[in-house]
Every structure is written in C-alpha cells, then in structure tokens.
Short mmCIF file of C-alpha atoms in Angstrom, two decimals:
data_model
loop_
_atom_site.label_atom_id
_atom_site.label_comp_id
_atom_site.label_asym_id
_atom_site.label_seq_id
_atom_site.Cartn_x
_atom_site.Cartn_y
_atom_site.Cartn_z
CA UNK A 1 167.26 46.20 -64.43
CA UNK A 2 165.53 43.83 -61.92
CA UNK A 3 162.59 45.07 -59.89
CA UNK A 4 163.77 46.38 -56.50
CA UNK A 5 160.39 47.21 -54.91
CA UNK A 6 159.80 46.01 -51.36
CA UNK A 7 156.08 45.19 -51.62
CA UNK A 8 155.06 41.47 -51.80
CA UNK A 9 153.21 42.05 -55.07
CA UNK A 10 156.41 43.25 -56.82
CA UNK A 11 159.02 41.08 -55.08
CA UNK A 12 158.48 37.31 -55.56
CA UNK A 13 161.05 36.38 -52.90
CA UNK A 14 159.45 38.60 -50.28
CA UNK A 15 156.02 37.25 -51.21
CA UNK A 16 157.23 33.64 -50.71
CA UNK A 17 158.71 34.49 -47.31
CA UNK A 18 155.44 36.14 -46.26
CA UNK A 19 153.40 33.11 -47.38
CA UNK A 20 155.67 30.73 -45.43
CA UNK A 21 155.38 32.88 -42.33
CA UNK A 22 151.58 32.87 -42.57
CA UNK A 23 151.58 29.07 -43.05
CA UNK A 24 153.65 28.60 -39.86
CA UNK A 25 151.49 30.90 -37.78
CA UNK A 26 149.54 29.04 -35.07
CA UNK A 27 146.56 31.38 -35.34
CA UNK A 28 145.40 32.51 -38.77
CA UNK A 29 144.97 36.21 -39.31
CA UNK A 30 141.22 36.99 -39.22
CA UNK A 31 139.87 38.51 -42.39
CA UNK A 32 137.30 40.66 -40.61
CA UNK A 33 136.98 41.14 -36.85
CA UNK A 34 133.46 42.44 -36.64
CA UNK A 35 130.57 43.69 -38.72
CA UNK A 36 127.35 45.63 -38.34
CA UNK A 37 123.69 44.68 -38.06
CA UNK A 38 121.95 46.04 -41.12
CA UNK A 39 118.48 44.56 -41.24
CA UNK A 40 115.93 42.48 -39.37
CA UNK A 41 113.65 40.47 -41.67
CA UNK A 42 111.07 38.48 -39.75
CA UNK A 43 113.00 36.21 -37.40
CA UNK A 44 116.31 36.58 -39.23
CA UNK A 45 118.94 39.25 -38.66
CA UNK A 46 121.23 40.38 -41.48
CA UNK A 47 124.83 41.31 -40.70
CA UNK A 48 127.33 42.94 -43.04
CA UNK A 49 131.11 43.22 -42.88
CA UNK A 50 131.98 40.01 -40.96
CA UNK A 51 132.59 36.40 -41.91
CA UNK A 52 131.61 33.21 -40.07
CA UNK A 53 130.80 29.61 -40.96
CA UNK A 54 127.34 28.05 -40.98
CA UNK A 55 126.62 27.00 -37.41
CA UNK A 56 129.05 29.58 -36.04
CA UNK A 57 128.14 31.88 -33.19
CA UNK A 58 128.06 35.67 -33.32
CA UNK A 59 127.47 38.16 -30.51
CA UNK A 60 125.29 41.16 -31.30
CA UNK A 61 126.57 43.98 -29.12
CA UNK A 62 124.26 46.91 -28.42
CA UNK A 63 125.62 50.38 -27.65
CA UNK A 64 124.89 49.78 -23.94
CA UNK A 65 127.20 46.73 -23.99
CA UNK A 66 124.44 44.12 -23.84
CA UNK A 67 125.30 41.00 -25.84
CA UNK A 68 122.75 38.86 -27.67
CA UNK A 69 123.93 35.45 -28.83
CA UNK A 70 123.02 34.33 -32.34
CA UNK A 71 123.92 31.60 -34.82
CA UNK A 72 124.73 31.77 -38.52
CA UNK A 73 122.01 29.99 -40.49
CA UNK A 74 122.74 31.27 -44.01
CA UNK A 75 124.51 33.83 -46.15
CA UNK A 76 124.07 35.71 -49.42
CA UNK A 77 126.74 37.77 -51.13
CA UNK A 78 128.50 39.71 -48.36
CA UNK A 79 125.74 39.31 -45.76
CA UNK A 80 125.21 36.75 -43.02
CA UNK A 81 121.79 35.59 -41.87
CA UNK A 82 121.70 35.20 -38.09
CA UNK A 83 119.07 33.59 -35.91
CA UNK A 84 118.93 34.75 -32.27
CA UNK A 85 119.36 32.12 -29.58
CA UNK A 86 117.68 34.14 -26.85
CA UNK A 87 115.47 37.18 -26.45
CA UNK A 88 116.17 39.94 -29.02
CA UNK A 89 114.38 42.67 -27.10
CA UNK A 90 116.36 45.90 -27.37
CA UNK A 91 118.31 45.14 -30.56
CA UNK A 92 119.15 48.36 -32.37
CA UNK A 93 120.12 49.04 -36.00
CA UNK A 94 123.83 49.18 -36.78
CA UNK A 95 124.74 47.17 -33.64
CA UNK A 96 128.16 45.54 -33.67
CA UNK A 97 128.31 41.88 -34.75
CA UNK A 98 131.31 39.99 -33.37
CA UNK A 99 132.08 36.40 -34.52
CA UNK A 100 132.50 34.18 -31.47
CA UNK A 101 133.67 30.83 -32.86
CA UNK A 102 131.72 27.64 -33.51
CA UNK A 103 129.12 26.63 -30.92
CA UNK A 104 127.63 23.44 -32.36
CA UNK A 105 128.66 21.16 -29.50
CA UNK A 106 126.86 19.69 -26.49
CA UNK A 107 128.12 18.81 -23.03
CA UNK A 108 127.37 15.20 -22.06
CA UNK A 109 128.16 12.99 -19.09
CA UNK A 110 126.82 10.90 -16.22
CA UNK A 111 126.01 14.06 -14.26
CA UNK A 112 123.01 14.63 -16.56
CA UNK A 113 121.06 11.75 -14.99
CA UNK A 114 118.19 13.06 -12.92
CA UNK A 115 118.44 16.58 -14.36
CA UNK A 116 116.21 18.87 -16.42
CA UNK A 117 118.07 21.14 -18.87
CA UNK A 118 117.17 23.58 -21.61
CA UNK A 119 118.28 23.40 -25.25
CA UNK A 120 121.70 24.86 -24.36
CA UNK A 121 122.28 22.33 -21.59
CA UNK A 122 121.67 24.88 -18.82
CA UNK A 123 119.90 23.33 -15.78
CA UNK A 124 116.27 24.31 -15.21
CA UNK A 125 115.74 22.36 -11.99
CA UNK A 126 117.59 24.69 -9.61
CA UNK A 127 119.99 21.98 -8.48
CA UNK A 128 123.20 23.78 -9.34
CA UNK A 129 125.59 23.70 -12.28
CA UNK A 130 126.56 20.57 -14.21
CA UNK A 131 130.08 19.20 -14.41
CA UNK A 132 130.27 17.34 -17.70
CA UNK A 133 133.37 15.48 -18.82
CA UNK A 134 132.83 15.44 -22.58
CA UNK A 135 131.57 17.56 -25.44
CA UNK A 136 130.03 16.18 -28.62
CA UNK A 137 128.80 17.75 -31.87
CA UNK A 138 125.11 18.59 -31.81
CA UNK A 139 124.78 17.18 -35.32
CA UNK A 140 126.15 13.80 -34.18
CA UNK A 141 128.53 11.42 -35.90
CA UNK A 142 127.29 9.10 -38.64
CA UNK A 143 127.52 5.34 -38.06
CA UNK A 144 128.42 3.02 -40.92
CA UNK A 145 125.09 1.26 -41.61
CA UNK A 146 126.93 -2.03 -42.23
CA UNK A 147 128.33 -1.95 -38.69
CA UNK A 148 125.04 -1.42 -36.87
CA UNK A 149 123.77 -4.31 -34.73
CA UNK A 150 120.50 -5.65 -36.23
CA UNK A 151 117.23 -5.51 -34.29
CA UNK A 152 116.71 -8.99 -32.85
CA UNK A 153 115.40 -8.57 -29.27
CA UNK A 154 111.83 -7.50 -28.35
CA UNK A 155 111.28 -4.59 -25.99
CA UNK A 156 108.59 -4.66 -23.31
CA UNK A 157 106.73 -1.33 -23.41
CA UNK A 158 104.15 -2.20 -20.75
CA UNK A 159 101.29 -1.47 -23.20
CA UNK A 160 99.33 -4.61 -24.12
CA UNK A 161 98.16 -3.52 -27.58
CA UNK A 162 101.71 -2.60 -28.61
CA UNK A 163 103.37 -5.64 -27.02
CA UNK A 164 100.99 -8.13 -28.64
CA UNK A 165 100.09 -6.58 -32.00
CA UNK A 166 102.86 -4.03 -32.71
CA UNK A 167 105.85 -5.62 -31.02
CA UNK A 168 108.79 -3.24 -30.69
CA UNK A 169 112.44 -4.29 -30.94
CA UNK A 170 115.41 -2.79 -29.12
CA UNK A 171 116.91 -0.18 -31.39
CA UNK A 172 113.69 0.42 -33.33
CA UNK A 173 112.34 3.90 -34.15
CA UNK A 174 108.57 4.36 -34.10
CA UNK A 175 106.22 7.28 -34.53
CA UNK A 176 103.11 8.02 -32.49
CA UNK A 177 100.76 9.66 -35.01
CA UNK A 178 97.78 11.56 -33.68
CA UNK A 179 95.82 14.78 -33.81
CA UNK A 180 95.70 17.07 -30.83
CA UNK A 181 93.98 15.88 -27.66
CA UNK A 182 93.65 12.16 -28.42
CA UNK A 183 96.08 10.88 -25.77
CA UNK A 184 99.51 10.65 -27.37
CA UNK A 185 101.21 12.34 -24.39
CA UNK A 186 99.46 9.94 -22.00
CA UNK A 187 100.61 6.95 -24.06
CA UNK A 188 104.12 8.38 -24.13
CA UNK A 189 104.01 8.70 -20.35
CA UNK A 190 102.93 5.05 -19.98
CA UNK A 191 105.88 3.87 -22.05
CA UNK A 192 108.19 6.14 -20.06
CA UNK A 193 107.20 4.47 -16.80
CA UNK A 194 106.92 0.88 -17.95
CA UNK A 195 109.54 0.33 -20.66
CA UNK A 196 112.59 -1.64 -19.57
CA UNK A 197 115.60 0.60 -20.31
CA UNK A 198 118.83 1.62 -18.57
CA UNK A 199 118.47 5.32 -19.35
CA UNK A 200 115.51 7.42 -20.51
CA UNK A 201 116.08 10.64 -22.45
CA UNK A 202 113.01 12.84 -22.96
CA UNK A 203 112.92 15.74 -25.41
CA UNK A 204 109.95 18.08 -24.89
CA UNK A 205 110.21 20.13 -28.05
CA UNK A 206 107.80 22.95 -28.84
CA UNK A 207 105.05 21.75 -26.50
CA UNK A 208 103.26 23.68 -23.75
CA UNK A 209 105.52 24.88 -20.96
CA UNK A 210 103.28 23.49 -18.22
CA UNK A 211 103.76 19.98 -19.59
CA UNK A 212 107.42 19.99 -18.50
CA UNK A 213 106.75 19.90 -14.77
CA UNK A 214 103.72 17.64 -15.28
CA UNK A 215 105.81 15.13 -17.22
CA UNK A 216 108.66 15.19 -14.69
CA UNK A 217 106.48 14.83 -11.60
CA UNK A 218 103.49 12.94 -12.94
CA UNK A 219 104.99 10.56 -15.50
CA UNK A 220 108.56 10.03 -14.31
CA UNK A 221 108.37 10.58 -10.55
CA UNK A 222 111.41 10.39 -8.29
CA UNK A 223 112.24 6.78 -9.16
CA UNK A 224 111.97 7.28 -12.91
CA UNK A 225 113.77 10.60 -12.84
CA UNK A 226 116.84 8.99 -11.25
CA UNK A 227 117.60 7.26 -14.56
CA UNK A 228 116.29 9.99 -16.86
CA UNK A 229 117.40 13.19 -18.57
CA UNK A 230 114.81 15.76 -19.67
CA UNK A 231 115.58 18.37 -22.34
CA UNK A 232 112.93 21.09 -22.48
CA UNK A 233 112.51 23.62 -25.30
CA UNK A 234 108.87 24.76 -24.92
CA UNK A 235 106.74 26.54 -27.51
CA UNK A 236 107.86 30.04 -26.52
CA UNK A 237 111.52 29.20 -27.24
CA UNK A 238 113.10 30.64 -30.40
CA UNK A 239 112.95 28.23 -33.36
CA UNK A 240 116.71 27.68 -33.22
CA UNK A 241 116.41 26.51 -29.61
CA UNK A 242 113.68 24.04 -30.54
CA UNK A 243 116.00 22.60 -33.18
CA UNK A 244 118.90 22.45 -30.74
CA UNK A 245 116.69 20.85 -28.07
CA UNK A 246 115.93 17.86 -30.30
CA UNK A 247 119.56 17.58 -31.35
CA UNK A 248 120.81 17.85 -27.75
CA UNK A 249 118.44 15.10 -26.57
CA UNK A 250 119.73 12.85 -29.36
CA UNK A 251 123.37 13.66 -28.53
CA UNK A 252 122.77 12.73 -24.88
CA UNK A 253 121.13 9.45 -25.95
CA UNK A 254 124.11 8.72 -28.23
CA UNK A 255 126.53 9.27 -25.33
CA UNK A 256 124.80 6.71 -23.12
CA UNK A 257 124.45 4.28 -26.04
CA UNK A 258 128.19 4.46 -26.59
CA UNK A 259 128.66 3.46 -22.93
CA UNK A 260 126.96 0.13 -23.74
CA UNK A 261 123.57 1.06 -22.24
CA UNK A 262 120.06 0.56 -23.59
CA UNK A 263 118.48 3.99 -24.03
CA UNK A 264 114.83 4.93 -24.50
CA UNK A 265 114.54 8.23 -26.39
CA UNK A 266 111.13 9.91 -26.28
CA UNK A 267 110.63 13.04 -28.35
CA UNK A 268 107.46 15.11 -28.21
CA UNK A 269 107.23 16.17 -30.91
CA UNK A 270 108.90 15.62 -34.28
CA UNK A 271 106.35 17.93 -35.87
CA UNK A 272 107.46 20.90 -33.74
CA UNK A 273 111.05 20.18 -34.79
CA UNK A 274 109.98 20.35 -38.44
CA UNK A 275 108.00 23.55 -37.84
CA UNK A 276 111.02 25.19 -36.20
CA UNK A 277 113.13 24.41 -39.27
CA UNK A 278 110.35 25.78 -41.48
CA UNK A 279 110.36 29.08 -39.54
CA UNK A 280 114.13 29.40 -39.94
CA UNK A 281 114.15 28.45 -43.63
CA UNK A 282 111.36 30.85 -44.57
CA UNK A 283 113.02 33.65 -42.57
CA UNK A 284 116.24 33.37 -44.61
CA UNK A 285 114.36 33.29 -47.92
CA UNK A 286 114.07 29.60 -48.78
CA UNK A 287 110.96 29.11 -50.95
CA UNK A 288 108.15 26.86 -49.66
CA UNK A 289 107.67 23.65 -51.62
CA UNK A 290 105.11 21.30 -50.06
CA UNK A 291 102.15 22.92 -48.28
CA UNK A 292 104.37 25.68 -46.94
CA UNK A 293 107.31 23.45 -45.97
CA UNK A 294 110.68 24.26 -47.61
CA UNK A 295 112.87 21.38 -48.87
CA UNK A 296 115.34 21.74 -45.97
CA UNK A 297 112.67 20.47 -43.57
CA UNK A 298 112.55 17.08 -45.30
CA UNK A 299 116.35 16.95 -45.38
CA UNK A 300 116.60 17.59 -41.63
CA UNK A 301 114.13 14.92 -40.54
CA UNK A 302 116.13 11.83 -41.62
CA UNK A 303 119.37 13.38 -40.34
CA UNK A 304 117.82 13.52 -36.86
CA UNK A 305 115.98 10.19 -36.90
CA UNK A 306 118.87 8.15 -38.36
CA UNK A 307 121.00 8.99 -35.33
CA UNK A 308 118.81 6.73 -33.19
CA UNK A 309 118.94 2.93 -33.37
CA UNK A 310 121.46 0.29 -32.36
CA UNK A 311 125.14 1.09 -32.23
CA UNK A 312 128.05 -1.03 -33.41
CA UNK A 313 129.23 -4.24 -31.73
CA UNK A 314 129.94 -3.63 -28.05
CA UNK A 315 127.70 -0.55 -27.87
CA UNK A 316 124.13 -0.30 -26.64
CA UNK A 317 121.10 0.90 -28.54
CA UNK A 318 118.60 3.75 -28.74
CA UNK A 319 114.95 2.79 -29.01
CA UNK A 320 113.15 5.96 -30.06
CA UNK A 321 109.52 7.06 -30.03
CA UNK A 322 108.67 10.28 -31.87
CA UNK A 323 105.24 11.84 -31.59
CA UNK A 324 103.93 13.25 -34.87
CA UNK A 325 101.06 15.73 -34.76
CA UNK A 326 98.72 15.11 -37.68
CA UNK A 327 97.31 18.58 -38.38
CA UNK A 328 93.54 18.42 -38.69
CA UNK A 329 93.75 14.63 -38.13
CA UNK A 330 95.19 14.38 -41.65
CA UNK A 331 97.46 11.33 -41.76
CA UNK A 332 98.79 12.55 -45.13
CA UNK A 333 100.13 15.80 -43.72
CA UNK A 334 103.58 16.41 -45.31
CA UNK A 335 105.53 15.93 -42.05
CA UNK A 336 103.51 12.85 -41.08
CA UNK A 337 103.97 11.37 -44.54
CA UNK A 338 107.74 12.01 -44.50
CA UNK A 339 108.11 10.62 -40.97
CA UNK A 340 106.18 7.48 -41.86
CA UNK A 341 108.65 6.76 -44.64
CA UNK A 342 111.81 7.07 -42.51
CA UNK A 343 110.64 5.41 -39.28
CA UNK A 344 110.55 1.68 -38.52
CA UNK A 345 106.84 1.69 -37.85
CA UNK A 346 103.98 3.88 -36.70
CA UNK A 347 101.28 3.73 -34.04
CA UNK A 348 98.19 5.69 -35.11
CA UNK A 349 95.81 7.14 -32.53
CA UNK A 350 92.39 8.23 -33.82
CA UNK A 351 89.90 10.76 -32.54
CA UNK A 352 87.01 8.39 -33.23
CA UNK A 353 88.28 5.87 -30.68
CA UNK A 354 89.21 8.58 -28.17
CA UNK A 355 85.73 10.12 -28.35
CA UNK A 356 84.26 6.67 -27.71
CA UNK A 357 86.26 6.38 -24.47
CA UNK A 358 88.63 3.79 -25.94
CA UNK A 359 92.09 4.39 -24.41
CA UNK A 360 94.76 4.11 -25.55
CA UNK A 361 93.06 5.10 -28.81
CA UNK A 362 95.31 2.90 -30.98
CA UNK A 363 93.93 2.05 -34.42
CA UNK A 364 95.54 -1.35 -35.01
CA UNK A 365 94.38 -1.41 -38.63
CA UNK A 366 96.45 1.67 -39.54
CA UNK A 367 99.41 0.86 -37.27
CA UNK A 368 102.40 -1.34 -38.04
CA UNK A 369 105.75 -2.39 -36.60
CA UNK A 370 108.23 -3.13 -39.39
CA UNK A 371 110.54 -5.08 -37.08
CA UNK A 372 107.86 -7.40 -35.68
CA UNK A 373 108.51 -10.25 -38.13
CA UNK A 374 112.19 -10.38 -37.10
CA UNK A 375 111.67 -10.47 -33.32
CA UNK A 376 108.63 -12.74 -32.86
CA UNK A 377 107.94 -16.41 -33.52
CA UNK A 378 105.37 -17.90 -35.89
CA UNK A 379 102.77 -18.60 -33.19
CA UNK A 380 102.83 -14.99 -32.05
CA UNK A 381 102.54 -13.74 -35.62
CA UNK A 382 99.67 -16.13 -36.35
CA UNK A 383 97.77 -14.96 -33.27
CA UNK A 384 98.32 -11.30 -34.12
CA UNK A 385 97.20 -11.83 -37.72
CA UNK A 386 94.03 -13.61 -36.56
CA UNK A 387 93.21 -10.80 -34.14
CA UNK A 388 93.73 -8.19 -36.83
CA UNK A 389 91.56 -10.10 -39.31
CA UNK A 390 88.65 -10.48 -36.87
CA UNK A 391 88.90 -6.87 -35.69
CA UNK A 392 88.95 -5.60 -39.28
CA UNK A 393 85.99 -7.80 -40.27
CA UNK A 394 83.87 -6.43 -37.47
CA UNK A 395 84.71 -2.80 -38.24
CA UNK A 396 84.00 -3.40 -41.94
CA UNK A 397 80.52 -4.75 -41.20
CA UNK A 398 79.82 -2.52 -38.19
CA UNK A 399 77.30 -0.28 -39.96
CA UNK A 400 75.29 -3.26 -41.21
CA UNK A 401 75.42 -4.86 -37.77
CA UNK A 402 74.33 -1.68 -35.96
CA UNK A 403 71.20 -1.21 -38.11
CA UNK A 404 70.31 -4.92 -38.01
CA UNK A 405 70.93 -5.46 -41.74
CA UNK A 406 73.41 -8.29 -41.19
CA UNK A 407 71.82 -11.73 -40.86
CA UNK A 408 73.62 -14.09 -38.45
CA UNK A 409 74.91 -17.17 -40.25
CA UNK A 410 75.63 -15.32 -43.50
CA UNK A 411 79.39 -15.50 -42.92
CA UNK A 412 80.94 -17.71 -40.19
CA UNK A 413 84.00 -15.46 -39.89
CA UNK A 414 81.85 -12.36 -39.38
CA UNK A 415 79.80 -14.28 -36.80
CA UNK A 416 83.04 -15.11 -34.96
CA UNK A 417 84.15 -11.47 -35.11
CA UNK A 418 80.82 -10.34 -33.67
CA UNK A 419 81.06 -12.88 -30.85
CA UNK A 420 84.62 -11.86 -29.93
CA UNK A 421 84.23 -8.09 -30.39
CA UNK A 422 83.64 -7.23 -26.70
CA UNK A 423 86.72 -9.24 -25.65
CA UNK A 424 88.84 -7.72 -28.42
CA UNK A 425 87.80 -4.18 -27.44
CA UNK A 426 88.66 -4.91 -23.81
CA UNK A 427 92.03 -6.36 -24.90
CA UNK A 428 92.97 -3.15 -26.70
CA UNK A 429 92.03 -0.92 -23.76
CA UNK A 430 94.24 -0.43 -20.72
CA UNK A 431 94.29 1.75 -17.63
CA UNK A 432 97.19 4.20 -17.74
CA UNK A 433 98.28 3.21 -14.21
CA UNK A 434 98.33 -0.55 -14.86
CA UNK A 435 101.27 -1.99 -16.84
CA UNK A 436 100.93 -5.23 -18.79
CA UNK A 437 104.17 -7.10 -19.46
CA UNK A 438 105.11 -8.68 -22.77
CA UNK A 439 104.55 -12.20 -21.40
CA UNK A 440 101.14 -11.25 -19.99
CA UNK A 441 100.18 -9.59 -23.28
CA UNK A 442 100.93 -12.78 -25.25
CA UNK A 443 99.07 -14.95 -22.73
CA UNK A 444 96.01 -12.71 -23.08
CA UNK A 445 96.31 -12.88 -26.87
CA UNK A 446 96.56 -16.68 -26.74
CA UNK A 447 93.45 -17.01 -24.59
CA UNK A 448 91.49 -14.63 -26.79
CA UNK A 449 92.48 -16.07 -30.17
CA UNK A 450 92.83 -19.71 -29.14
CA UNK A 451 96.45 -19.99 -30.30
CA UNK A 452 99.70 -20.94 -28.61
CA UNK A 453 101.41 -17.55 -28.64
CA UNK A 454 104.19 -17.43 -26.10
CA UNK A 455 106.87 -14.93 -25.16
#
C-alpha cells in the first residue's frame, strides 16, 4: 500500500508543495533568530547559536537592555567572531546576540562638503545631522582597468621639490614615507592648502586625536574646509572603526569622482590602517607571517589603494597621497615595502635632513614619481636628471669634502656640484606658508641647472 503519512519527509507531493511555497515567500525563514555570547578572546567576541555573513552586523544585548553594535569578522565551526564597533564596557557573559542585517554601506552626498564625520559617518562638528541622498558599499566597486583614463596631466602641489623633481599626475597615488616627527603631517598640510583640486577628502586614521582640530583649523581653514570632507578615526577608536574610516574616506572620494570632479584624497596614515587589520586578524586567530603581520594585511592594502586613481571616460579622478610610517626609520618595514610596490611613486622624508633644519625633509635620491615620464617634456626631464646627478655627486663626496681630502680640479663634475650645492639646498627647502606653483618651480629649476625647462 502507498505511504499515507502527512509529514514532508514521507510524502513527496507534500514536500514539493512546501518547497514551492518557501520559494515564493518574499522573506526567507531565518534559520536562527539569536544566539549567545560565549567568550571574549582579546579584542574578539565569540557568539554561538546564530548565523550571519561576513561584514554583517550583530547587536549584543545585555540583560539591562543596553545594545552594543558589532560586526562579523570571521567564523569557525558553529561560532561567529565579532568585533565591537563601539565601547564594550559592561558586556556580560551569555548576553544575547541578535543579527541585525548587513551594515557595510556608507552614506555619501554633496551635504558632506565642509563637514567632519567619524568612521560611521556621524558628524563630529556639532552642525546637525546630515541628509545624504545615496548609499554606497564601503568596500567600493571595482573599475575595469582597461576603462580607466590614463594619467596624462600634471598636478600642481604647491611644493617646489615635488613639482620640479617628482612631478605628480592627476589620478596618481603616492606615498609619503617617513619616521615619526620628521614633518610628514606638515608636508601633507601644505599639499592640502596648495593643490589644485575640486574636492579634498582627508582621512585621519589612527593618529592623535588632537591633530583632528589642528588639521581642520590650521591646515584647511574656513576657505579650504568649504570644499573638503574630513573623516576622523583617531588612535583610541576600535580597530574596526579605523578600517572603516579609511574605507569611508575612499567611498566619499569615489562619489565625487563619479560626479566628474577632480578629488584630492589625503590619508594619514596607511600604516595605521594596516595595524588595525593586524589587530583584528590576530584576535580571530590568523597566524602572523611577516614580522607579526598576518597575510590578510597585505591583501587589504591593494584593495584599498586600487580604488583611487582616474575613473572611466566622463568621470573625474582621485589623486591620492598616503602617509606611511616607517617604524624605526626602517624603509624596509613590511608595510612600507608592500606600499612601495603598489603605489605609483613614493616621497621619502629622512630624519637626517630634518635634524639639519632642512624642510621639507625630502630625500630626492630615494624618492621617485613613476608617472613623471608620461606627463613632462624632455627639457623638464633633462633638467631634473641633471639636478639629481649633481645632488647625488655632492652627497657621495660630502665626507671627503668636509675633511678637506678632496682636491679641487680632480673631477669637473664634482667641482660643479660643490659650486651649486648651496643653491640646490635652497631650492629643495620651502617655507610651509609660501606656495610655489608648477610654473615657478620649473623656472627656478631652469635658472639653477641652465636648461630650458618649461611648464
């Protein structure tokens, strides 16, 4: 006799009807509504009994009803690894964990101009809420590399040494490499004030909290702030917020680029972004690989940096400067070495020049702009090469010259380098309150090197 049971497992027809009904349902039946907080390991929280996707949000609900927002950063077996977004003070064992959907989006819009926001897009300037017309994924949308507009137009940064010897192109991505206290923030502030751009987006990631107000008032001012957006995630922010701060700043820059505008993205610093990812990765059990940095750090860096650059035809471009903190002045630090490989050039600041009162402390021998050959003419390149050769010759023979061991007339090129050294040193130095345009930089280079370099 045929089976007459009414359960779906024993009745194929009933099972088919149930599957069709589930397929037509507008809202899928959740597998698990909520779970429980089982363990806190370092910075990571472990939840059991609930399911959520990577990047999804979960609310940790204490017995007193207080909710703490967190994000899913990993999973193992039947457990989720959560990273808190805010303060976790007061979290108790066995607290309820309620999935709250996916939160990896950012609000963007024209209303952001002139505002200072945190990593979640919440205003910090006390000027009221933001009304934003669009939301975008924090992770961005990849651009087909074959559709990107090539870098063909120079960008005036207002810094003579960079304009003349390390010319930057619109849509280029450069790193400012330096140890602590050698003037990278001052140089970043100069470029903020003097670079010709429609919109400036500043990401202050993992730096000192006092630098936020100093940068807004001292470097940008009222005039500069009118065309700027500042995203602040200072050092006391949770590591997840430091990651989101860098991603939010890039999403905002992408929005304005898609409107056809030229955007200057300044991020201080890329190293703090990498360190935030290291904290998260180690907390969820990822093994360290290179000097304490897990592999996910070196996967995240290019995903962030590649979002900058020129857009497709009809769009604008993002010219990006990322500061990279060389720990212990070691230019081969893992993060510095990885950043150097994925950026379109690097400007190296050295402690030796800074201690000698040489500002900006740019070491032109170690610095390079990979787009310079494509955006400058032969006369400019010839003048820059001659300057570099003479500057390098002098520094190579400096010890012999200082002790009187070099005999004038031994090498005509060294004699020329010695004669021009005071003028070359003055050329590389610049007062932070005095901009030098691209045309003026090339005129100064022409007079110094005796060539016909022109803008």
